[in-house]
């Protein structure tokens, strides 16, 4: 299954016209990232799509699978990003909605809880080549477990 998903990902990636990208309306980027929470020290991984609906403003829905010591946890975020700089290194602020699901029991059985809240943060996008950039974020989430953490990954202009 992982091989099939990897093949689909790379086929979709290379089917687009990949060129240098500005922060203009209509542009989009595909993100893959890892995350690390500072309070509970849980690692996670995920992905999302960023879409510029007007110049310098983007919406980014993303999904993160978090790997706690026991049970399982996942997070969905819908972020509004505002880019304050352009060029090869871009700084942005983010604010958005976040929902976390968790099961504190080992395996699949158990009680699944859902927490809703907000997140805020700051980040950078650094263009490495015309077809890939480095994306870093520091974000704080208001809902349980009230985690502040880092995201580090790659963004591919579509």
Short mmCIF file of C-alpha atoms in Angstrom, two decimals:
data_model
loop_
_atom_site.label_atom_id
_atom_site.label_comp_id
_atom_site.label_asym_id
_atom_site.label_seq_id
_atom_site.Cartn_x
_atom_site.Cartn_y
_atom_site.Cartn_z
CA UNK A 1 0.00 0.00 0.00
CA UNK A 2 2.81 2.42 0.84
CA UNK A 3 4.44 1.79 -2.54
CA UNK A 4 1.18 2.54 -4.35
CA UNK A 5 0.74 5.81 -2.43
CA UNK A 6 4.35 6.79 -3.18
CA UNK A 7 3.90 6.09 -6.90
CA UNK A 8 0.65 8.11 -7.00
CA UNK A 9 2.33 10.99 -5.14
CA UNK A 10 5.29 11.20 -7.51
CA UNK A 11 3.11 10.79 -10.59
CA UNK A 12 0.91 13.66 -9.46
CA UNK A 13 3.95 15.74 -8.55
CA UNK A 14 5.60 15.41 -11.96
CA UNK A 15 2.37 15.91 -13.91
CA UNK A 16 2.26 19.60 -12.94
CA UNK A 17 4.24 22.43 -14.52
CA UNK A 18 6.77 23.10 -11.78
CA UNK A 19 8.28 26.55 -11.98
CA UNK A 20 9.33 29.36 -9.69
CA UNK A 21 6.35 30.49 -7.70
CA UNK A 22 5.25 33.80 -6.28
CA UNK A 23 2.54 34.47 -3.72
CA UNK A 24 -0.13 35.24 -6.31
CA UNK A 25 -3.78 34.29 -6.38
CA UNK A 26 -4.41 30.80 -7.78
CA UNK A 27 -1.04 29.27 -6.87
CA UNK A 28 -0.85 26.21 -4.63
CA UNK A 29 1.68 24.00 -2.85
CA UNK A 30 1.62 20.42 -1.58
CA UNK A 31 3.17 20.00 1.89
CA UNK A 32 4.64 16.94 3.65
CA UNK A 33 5.98 17.41 7.15
CA UNK A 34 7.00 15.98 10.46
CA UNK A 35 5.92 17.49 13.76
CA UNK A 36 7.25 17.51 17.29
CA UNK A 37 5.32 18.66 20.38
CA UNK A 38 7.25 20.41 23.12
CA UNK A 39 4.96 19.52 26.04
CA UNK A 40 4.28 15.79 25.48
CA UNK A 41 7.25 15.19 23.16
CA UNK A 42 5.17 13.26 20.61
CA UNK A 43 6.31 12.93 17.02
CA UNK A 44 3.92 13.08 14.11
CA UNK A 45 3.77 13.23 10.33
CA UNK A 46 1.29 14.61 7.87
CA UNK A 47 0.49 16.58 4.78
CA UNK A 48 -1.64 19.34 3.38
CA UNK A 49 -2.42 21.61 0.46
CA UNK A 50 -1.86 25.35 0.53
CA UNK A 51 -3.94 27.50 -1.83
CA UNK A 52 -3.47 31.25 -2.40
CA UNK A 53 -6.99 32.65 -2.71
CA UNK A 54 -5.69 36.26 -2.96
CA UNK A 55 -2.17 37.67 -3.16
CA UNK A 56 -0.16 36.94 0.04
CA UNK A 57 -3.08 35.08 1.71
CA UNK A 58 -3.39 31.30 1.67
CA UNK A 59 -5.63 28.62 3.16
CA UNK A 60 -3.99 25.37 4.20
CA UNK A 61 -5.97 22.35 5.35
CA UNK A 62 -3.65 19.72 6.82
CA UNK A 63 -3.87 16.37 8.57
CA UNK A 64 -1.35 15.08 11.11
CA UNK A 65 -1.02 11.57 12.52
CA UNK A 66 0.56 11.82 15.98
CA UNK A 67 2.42 8.91 17.56
CA UNK A 68 1.88 8.95 21.36
CA UNK A 69 3.40 6.29 23.62
CA UNK A 70 0.00 4.62 24.14
CA UNK A 71 -3.08 4.80 21.92
CA UNK A 72 -3.41 6.95 18.84
CA UNK A 73 -4.01 10.61 18.05
CA UNK A 74 -4.67 12.67 14.92
CA UNK A 75 -5.21 16.33 14.14
CA UNK A 76 -6.94 18.30 11.40
CA UNK A 77 -6.11 21.99 10.97
CA UNK A 78 -7.50 24.66 8.63
CA UNK A 79 -5.07 27.57 8.70
CA UNK A 80 -5.16 31.04 7.21
CA UNK A 81 -1.64 32.17 6.33
CA UNK A 82 -0.55 35.73 5.71
CA UNK A 83 2.85 36.13 4.01
CA UNK A 84 4.66 39.33 4.99
CA UNK A 85 7.67 38.82 2.71
CA UNK A 86 8.27 37.57 -0.82
CA UNK A 87 11.27 36.13 -2.60
CA UNK A 88 13.34 33.02 -1.91
CA UNK A 89 12.70 33.30 1.85
CA UNK A 90 9.08 33.98 2.85
CA UNK A 91 7.87 34.70 6.39
CA UNK A 92 4.23 34.08 7.34
CA UNK A 93 1.84 34.23 10.28
CA UNK A 94 -0.93 31.69 10.68
CA UNK A 95 -4.20 31.39 12.56
CA UNK A 96 -6.87 28.77 12.23
CA UNK A 97 -9.24 26.06 13.40
CA UNK A 98 -7.94 22.79 14.78
CA UNK A 99 -9.55 19.52 15.83
CA UNK A 100 -7.78 16.68 17.60
CA UNK A 101 -9.02 13.09 18.00
CA UNK A 102 -7.43 10.77 20.52
CA UNK A 103 -7.79 7.28 21.90
CA UNK A 104 -5.78 6.72 25.07
CA UNK A 105 -6.19 2.92 25.01
CA UNK A 106 -3.67 0.60 23.32
CA UNK A 107 -4.88 -0.54 19.90
CA UNK A 108 -8.23 0.36 18.34
CA UNK A 109 -10.70 -0.35 21.19
CA UNK A 110 -11.42 2.36 23.68
CA UNK A 111 -13.07 5.72 24.00
CA UNK A 112 -12.34 8.17 21.18
CA UNK A 113 -12.38 11.81 22.30
CA UNK A 114 -12.56 14.90 20.12
CA UNK A 115 -11.27 18.37 21.01
CA UNK A 116 -11.85 21.56 19.01
CA UNK A 117 -9.92 24.80 19.27
CA UNK A 118 -7.71 27.33 17.57
CA UNK A 119 -4.09 27.52 16.59
CA UNK A 120 -1.72 30.41 15.97
CA UNK A 121 1.87 30.48 14.82
CA UNK A 122 4.66 31.77 12.66
CA UNK A 123 6.69 30.09 9.95
CA UNK A 124 8.95 30.35 6.95
CA UNK A 125 9.05 28.96 3.44
CA UNK A 126 12.53 28.84 1.92
CA UNK A 127 12.78 27.99 -1.77
CA UNK A 128 15.51 25.40 -2.31
CA UNK A 129 14.93 24.89 -6.04
CA UNK A 130 12.11 25.75 -8.44
CA UNK A 131 10.27 22.53 -7.54
CA UNK A 132 10.82 22.18 -3.77
CA UNK A 133 11.02 24.41 -0.73
CA UNK A 134 11.67 23.99 2.97
CA UNK A 135 8.74 24.80 5.27
CA UNK A 136 9.17 25.37 9.02
CA UNK A 137 6.51 26.40 11.55
CA UNK A 138 6.12 27.07 15.23
CA UNK A 139 2.49 26.73 16.33
CA UNK A 140 0.45 26.73 19.52
CA UNK A 141 -2.90 24.94 19.79
CA UNK A 142 -5.53 25.99 22.32
CA UNK A 143 -7.38 22.69 22.65
CA UNK A 144 -6.32 19.62 24.63
CA UNK A 145 -3.45 18.76 24.94
CA UNK A 146 -2.56 22.49 24.59
CA UNK A 147 0.55 21.64 22.66
CA UNK A 148 3.16 24.05 21.36
CA UNK A 149 5.32 22.47 18.72
CA UNK A 150 7.32 22.58 15.53
CA UNK A 151 6.56 21.42 12.01
CA UNK A 152 9.39 20.82 9.60
CA UNK A 153 8.94 19.60 6.04
CA UNK A 154 8.95 20.19 2.33
CA UNK A 155 6.56 22.08 0.07
CA UNK A 156 6.15 21.33 -3.63
CA UNK A 157 4.65 24.07 -5.84
CA UNK A 158 1.83 22.70 -8.00
#
